[in-house]
Amino acid sequence: MKFQTAVLHAGNKELEKYGATLPPVYQSGAFEQKSAEGLAKIFDNKAPGYCYTRVANPTTAAFEMRITKLEGGMASVACASGMAAITNAFLNILQSGDEIVTSASLYGGTIDLFRDLEAFGIQTNFVENNNWGAFEQAINEHTKLIFAETIGNPGLDVTDIERLAELAHAHGIPLIVDNTTATSYLIRPLDMGADIVVNSSSKYINGNGSAISGILTDSGRFKWTREKYPLLRDYLKYGPMAYISRMRATIFRNFGACLSPQNAFLNLIGLETLGLRMERQCKNALGLAAWIQEHYPEAAVNFPGLKSSPWHQIAEKQLKNGYGGIFTLRAGSRERAFSLINNLKLALKVSNIGDTKTLVIHPASTISLHSTQKQKEEAGVYDDLIRVSVGIEDLGDLIEDFRQAIEMMEKQ
Ligand SMILES: *Cc1c(COP(=O)(O)O)cnc(C)c1O
């Protein structure tokens, strides 16, 4: 199935009982089995089935199966948020004393998470994205995974996933990629060699900003060893399902950050138009970014779709169908950035991305507030930076909104 067909039809049809065209919302905390023996078997992973929604739920499973198909993976686990998905993806294989090597150009919440992990004895080494020498140098015998975002949020650098995966595999460690900003519409990181992909489905996948959620998808291809990944020891017998089996049987189940069936349902509805929305958002982002660059060259518009972006070539090589729906610009100072934002009439002042509506934010005072000065610089967060997540409005209206807001800012 090609993308636009898969968002509508991929996954398990059995769930759609009575001919419903959407999977029903199984709004039930627990599931009855016919016998005590039956329930015992499910708890012991000896039989398929549902027992408790914190562990698995049929509506959530329908969402997981569809994302697995879209990302080209083996299996997925849906979580309460994007941060929960990232946390589960890491803690499934890490123990005290282990280290992470990551691109420094990241979502602020993820940078904060790395600091929280220090309390559990897990250290993180940040390196400049696509700086191969620095990646190589940062890896040592304690390094257990490499992490990067496909398109850094809000740095908007494009990771060369093929090359980073090669580097990770040369050291016997997996590459985990956050694909939130690109989505499987633009790229399937697992096809380029990444081992695990995480998505904050609160963003483009849901698409309307109607629910918080996250999902991780395993390719099933990484060769885990008991020496390097002792936590997976008892699960290696499940072969390509080793990583996901351990997650569902242990930390996902016990940390308890499961996705509610209602939110899985909202995601399934949103997902149906992911391709259509992305097509339009990518087009609008390119149109608006190019217009601002042409009329206000001092705004230093950063967008992988523009030839002026240092990441344009990697984007050309890697991404299909567009360059994403997010760009940034620089207003000259924090005060001017606030003025520009306040003068916008259509664009909403919201910390989200990937909504049908155009959204703007000043990252330095919000999503990256808790980062250090150095972390902000490395993540491309300047004090005058504005991030724009472009929606599906008419491009002419968006251009007019930014034109009048920039004009008002200049007057103030
Ligand atoms: C929003 C976001 C997250 C976190 O997702 P939540 O659903 O808000 O927890 C992680 N990574 C990226 C790139 C994001 O944009």
XYZ file of C-alpha atoms and ligand atoms in Angstrom:
427
model
C 0.000 0.000 0.000
C 1.217 3.492 -0.804
C 1.094 6.181 1.877
C -2.302 7.763 1.211
C -3.934 4.330 1.084
C -2.103 3.011 4.138
C -3.236 5.877 6.405
C -6.807 4.779 5.683
C -6.577 1.016 5.376
C -3.405 -0.416 6.967
C -3.757 -2.405 10.175
C -6.104 -4.895 11.631
C -9.551 -4.973 10.040
C -10.802 -7.545 12.524
C -11.216 -4.782 15.066
C -13.924 -3.157 13.008
C -16.770 -5.424 14.062
C -20.310 -4.930 12.688
C -18.940 -3.171 9.608
C -17.979 0.020 11.408
C -15.736 2.136 9.190
C -13.617 3.165 12.169
C -12.260 0.991 14.974
C -14.571 1.294 17.988
C -13.364 2.990 21.172
C -12.903 0.149 23.637
C -13.426 2.436 26.619
C -12.790 -0.282 29.166
C -10.135 -0.465 31.854
C -10.106 -4.245 31.974
C -11.140 -7.174 29.757
C -12.848 -10.304 30.970
C -11.604 -13.763 30.033
C -13.791 -16.875 29.965
C -11.766 -18.629 32.668
C -9.189 -18.069 35.379
C -6.808 -20.189 33.305
C -7.329 -17.906 30.309
C -6.443 -14.821 32.307
C -3.419 -16.541 33.819
C -2.137 -17.406 30.320
C -2.445 -13.805 29.121
C -0.567 -12.535 32.174
C 2.168 -15.053 31.516
C 2.448 -14.040 27.835
C 1.397 -17.585 26.834
C -1.707 -16.453 24.935
C -2.705 -13.341 22.989
C -5.541 -11.212 24.358
C -6.359 -8.212 26.464
C -6.508 -8.013 30.236
C -5.874 -4.421 31.328
C -5.680 -1.170 29.333
C -2.428 -0.057 30.991
C -0.787 -3.017 29.214
C -2.750 -3.141 25.955
C -6.103 -2.103 24.518
C -7.732 -3.009 21.166
C -8.295 0.617 20.035
C -4.758 1.542 20.983
C -3.554 -1.597 19.190
C -5.314 -0.463 15.993
C -3.399 2.820 16.203
C -0.135 0.963 16.883
C -0.629 -1.342 13.900
C -1.298 1.526 11.532
C 1.810 3.447 12.646
C 3.891 0.251 12.414
C 2.854 -0.033 8.756
C 3.457 3.656 8.014
C 6.921 3.642 9.607
C 7.772 0.275 8.047
C 8.557 -1.360 11.393
C 7.981 -4.631 13.226
C 5.823 -3.426 16.138
C 4.898 -0.263 18.035
C 4.014 0.786 21.558
C 1.733 3.807 21.991
C 2.283 5.975 25.078
C 0.629 8.814 26.982
C 2.872 11.433 25.333
C 5.855 11.886 23.059
C 8.050 12.303 26.141
C 6.716 9.019 27.548
C 7.573 7.274 24.263
C 11.130 8.650 24.338
C 11.540 7.724 28.026
C 10.326 4.168 27.394
C 12.514 3.831 24.300
C 15.613 4.707 26.348
C 14.911 3.009 29.662
C 14.079 -0.299 27.988
C 17.811 -0.790 27.353
C 19.673 1.591 29.703
C 20.965 1.057 33.215
C 22.979 3.149 35.641
C 26.480 3.658 34.223
C 25.315 3.716 30.593
C 25.737 6.690 28.298
C 23.828 8.255 25.414
C 25.317 10.150 22.494
C 22.899 12.608 20.941
C 22.692 15.368 18.416
C 22.489 18.648 20.375
C 19.805 20.038 18.085
C 16.740 18.799 19.941
C 13.313 19.596 21.274
C 13.733 21.365 24.658
C 11.727 18.743 26.562
C 14.095 16.006 25.416
C 17.127 18.033 26.531
C 15.417 18.364 29.940
C 14.807 14.599 30.044
C 18.532 13.916 29.560
C 19.191 16.017 32.673
C 16.561 14.036 34.618
C 18.233 10.770 33.568
C 21.439 11.852 35.352
C 19.709 11.069 38.668
C 19.508 7.438 37.468
C 23.216 7.348 36.592
C 22.709 7.803 32.855
C 24.978 10.403 31.240
C 24.414 12.115 27.900
C 26.996 13.525 25.520
C 25.667 16.226 23.200
C 27.383 16.712 19.847
C 26.784 19.046 16.942
C 24.459 17.349 14.441
C 26.110 15.731 11.407
C 29.566 16.401 12.882
C 30.963 12.921 12.262
C 34.261 13.470 14.054
C 32.448 14.668 17.178
C 30.025 11.723 17.106
C 32.928 9.282 16.746
C 34.814 10.910 19.623
C 31.814 10.954 21.961
C 31.231 7.185 21.677
C 32.934 4.996 24.288
C 32.407 1.518 25.776
C 29.547 2.811 27.974
C 27.595 4.283 25.043
C 24.400 2.266 24.517
C 22.488 4.331 21.974
C 22.656 7.262 19.580
C 19.754 9.695 19.357
C 18.804 12.405 16.852
C 15.769 14.157 15.420
C 15.101 13.780 11.683
C 14.559 17.535 11.444
C 15.734 19.259 14.635
C 13.052 21.213 16.495
C 13.580 24.174 16.288
C 17.128 24.079 14.783
C 15.690 22.692 11.505
C 18.896 20.864 10.661
C 18.340 17.631 8.765
C 20.114 14.567 10.150
C 21.891 12.334 7.637
C 20.233 9.218 9.030
C 21.945 6.722 6.716
C 25.352 7.925 7.748
C 24.509 8.161 11.459
C 23.052 4.621 11.402
C 26.242 3.312 9.790
C 28.298 4.961 12.496
C 26.081 3.566 15.285
C 26.195 0.051 13.839
C 29.973 0.179 13.428
C 30.030 0.552 17.240
C 27.375 -2.138 17.839
C 24.780 0.324 19.151
C 21.298 1.254 17.901
C 20.181 4.564 16.416
C 16.930 5.969 17.814
C 15.361 8.728 15.724
C 12.626 11.191 16.711
C 10.597 11.592 13.509
C 7.984 14.012 14.922
C 8.759 17.007 12.725
C 9.141 15.058 9.463
C 6.597 12.215 9.891
C 6.547 9.039 7.804
C 5.048 11.114 4.975
C 8.452 12.717 4.354
C 10.780 9.934 5.456
C 10.871 6.480 7.029
C 13.989 6.510 9.212
C 13.824 2.710 9.637
C 14.273 2.336 5.851
C 17.428 4.458 6.104
C 18.980 2.250 8.782
C 17.600 3.650 12.049
C 16.618 0.937 14.537
C 13.848 2.567 16.535
C 11.702 5.550 15.614
C 9.724 7.668 18.075
C 6.951 10.122 17.252
C 5.148 12.670 19.366
C 1.754 11.884 17.836
C 0.392 14.977 19.645
C 1.683 16.835 16.579
C 1.232 15.998 12.874
C -0.151 12.484 13.390
C -3.110 13.695 15.452
C -3.053 16.838 13.371
C -5.772 18.817 15.097
C -4.152 19.237 18.484
C -6.964 17.236 20.087
C -4.868 14.860 22.232
C -1.402 14.325 23.716
C 0.261 11.038 22.814
C 3.435 9.378 21.586
C 4.447 6.173 19.903
C 7.654 4.229 19.330
C 8.250 1.734 16.543
C 10.974 -0.920 16.420
C 12.426 -2.182 13.142
C 13.121 -5.556 14.777
C 16.466 -5.628 12.990
C 18.994 -4.545 15.601
C 21.201 -7.399 16.850
C 21.000 -7.077 20.630
C 23.598 -8.986 22.620
C 23.236 -10.149 26.207
C 26.684 -8.798 27.054
C 25.983 -5.235 25.970
C 22.241 -5.115 26.723
C 21.761 -7.334 29.795
C 18.243 -5.976 30.434
C 17.096 -7.736 27.240
C 18.687 -11.046 28.269
C 15.447 -12.912 28.969
C 13.789 -11.583 25.828
C 16.416 -12.404 23.191
C 14.534 -15.661 22.546
C 11.780 -13.566 20.942
C 14.191 -12.576 18.133
C 12.987 -9.469 16.283
C 10.347 -8.932 19.018
C 12.918 -8.909 21.859
C 12.947 -5.143 22.390
C 9.169 -4.614 22.200
C 8.414 -7.755 24.253
C 10.574 -6.553 27.113
C 9.053 -3.103 26.952
C 5.464 -4.304 27.168
C 6.260 -6.864 29.847
C 8.293 -4.516 32.045
C 8.893 -0.782 31.931
C 5.974 0.282 29.711
C 3.616 -1.717 31.892
C 5.186 -0.606 35.169
C 5.866 3.069 34.454
C 2.221 3.211 33.453
C 2.312 5.941 30.804
C -0.186 4.179 28.528
C -2.326 5.842 25.865
C -6.038 6.176 26.556
C -8.283 4.417 23.991
C -10.169 7.686 23.396
C -6.924 9.423 22.397
C -5.905 6.471 20.218
C -9.238 6.883 18.437
C -8.692 10.634 17.929
C -5.260 9.832 16.505
C -6.717 7.243 14.107
C -9.168 9.825 12.779
C -6.454 12.488 12.488
C -4.067 10.058 10.823
C -6.441 9.554 7.880
C -5.596 13.030 6.577
C -1.879 13.054 7.505
C -0.795 12.897 3.862
C -3.203 15.590 2.706
C -2.303 17.898 5.562
C 1.447 17.389 5.152
C 1.223 18.052 1.423
C -0.501 21.363 2.089
C 1.589 22.324 5.127
C 4.871 21.667 3.286
C 3.667 23.781 0.359
C 2.455 26.601 2.622
C 5.683 26.545 4.669
C 7.811 26.816 1.531
C 5.604 29.602 0.159
C 5.552 31.656 3.373
C 9.252 31.112 4.200
C 10.284 32.092 0.658
C 8.059 35.188 0.751
C 9.489 36.403 4.067
C 13.051 35.686 2.911
C 12.516 37.700 -0.261
C 10.836 40.694 1.404
C 12.723 40.715 4.716
C 16.160 39.179 4.048
C 17.348 40.418 7.478
C 14.871 37.975 9.113
C 17.363 35.121 8.465
C 14.609 32.645 7.600
C 15.706 29.090 8.365
C 13.885 26.351 6.433
C 15.378 23.169 4.944
C 13.369 23.812 1.757
C 15.277 27.023 1.002
C 18.594 26.864 -0.857
C 20.006 29.183 1.827
C 19.669 26.407 4.448
C 22.939 24.566 5.128
C 20.756 21.434 5.371
C 19.074 21.836 1.995
C 21.246 19.214 0.275
C 20.666 16.533 2.907
C 16.960 17.393 2.813
C 16.950 16.985 -0.989
C 18.684 13.639 -0.692
C 16.569 12.243 2.131
C 13.090 13.737 2.251
C 10.285 12.925 -0.166
C 7.384 15.178 -1.040
C 8.505 18.322 0.822
C 10.645 19.830 3.559
C 8.292 19.894 6.518
C 5.917 22.528 7.820
C 8.168 24.419 10.249
C 10.486 27.364 9.698
C 12.076 29.964 11.953
C 12.929 33.624 11.551
C 14.852 36.161 13.624
C 13.273 39.451 14.616
C 16.431 41.271 15.793
C 15.719 41.206 19.539
C 13.458 39.496 22.048
C 11.260 42.617 22.268
C 10.812 42.727 18.494
C 10.069 38.981 18.434
C 7.356 39.443 21.067
C 5.962 42.413 19.103
C 5.826 40.423 15.863
C 4.109 37.517 17.613
C 1.603 39.813 19.337
C 0.725 41.520 16.068
C -0.145 38.309 14.234
C -3.894 37.943 13.876
C -4.273 34.455 12.358
C -1.337 32.570 13.813
C -2.039 31.193 17.301
C 0.493 31.714 20.121
C 0.809 28.073 21.054
C 3.613 25.720 22.150
C 2.383 22.980 19.828
C 3.427 22.137 16.257
C 1.738 20.167 13.494
C -1.757 21.604 13.939
C -4.083 22.367 11.039
C -3.786 26.005 12.174
C -0.632 28.106 11.904
C 1.113 28.393 15.280
C 3.950 30.635 16.474
C 6.160 30.611 19.544
C 9.242 32.282 21.017
C 11.262 29.137 21.929
C 13.864 30.814 24.182
C 11.221 31.883 26.744
C 9.064 28.752 26.472
C 9.978 25.265 25.202
C 13.729 25.876 25.696
C 13.362 27.946 28.897
C 15.024 25.281 31.057
C 18.000 24.730 28.722
C 21.358 26.292 29.578
C 22.704 29.097 27.385
C 25.097 26.638 25.746
C 22.335 24.096 25.108
C 20.169 26.812 23.562
C 22.990 27.921 21.257
C 23.689 24.342 20.177
C 19.992 23.763 19.526
C 19.792 26.938 17.412
C 17.575 28.780 19.923
C 18.444 32.492 19.740
C 16.823 35.175 21.892
C 15.152 36.774 18.845
C 14.032 33.495 17.242
C 10.409 32.806 16.302
C 9.260 29.331 15.311
C 6.377 29.037 12.889
C 4.434 25.795 12.438
C 2.518 26.401 9.250
C -1.084 25.221 8.964
C -3.404 24.497 6.082
C -4.883 28.011 5.708
C -4.843 29.845 2.374
C -1.261 30.918 1.714
C -2.309 34.434 0.683
C -3.936 35.026 4.073
C -0.836 33.794 5.909
C 1.448 36.059 3.854
C -0.816 39.022 4.568
C -0.851 38.223 8.304
C 2.950 38.128 8.498
C 3.286 41.218 6.259
C 1.090 43.362 8.503
C 2.648 41.986 11.719
C 6.199 42.728 10.505
C 5.081 46.206 9.462
C 3.502 46.836 12.883
C 6.675 45.562 14.603
C 8.789 47.994 12.558
C 6.554 50.887 13.687
C 6.667 50.013 17.395
C 6.529 17.775 21.058
C 7.739 16.997 20.814
C 8.117 15.976 21.704
C 7.346 15.677 22.960
O 6.075 15.213 22.694
P 4.821 15.372 23.718
O 3.740 14.641 23.035
O 4.587 16.826 23.889
O 5.246 14.727 24.995
C 9.242 15.246 21.400
N 9.974 15.507 20.295
C 9.644 16.489 19.429
C 10.495 16.716 18.232
C 8.529 17.265 19.661
O 8.213 18.256 18.794
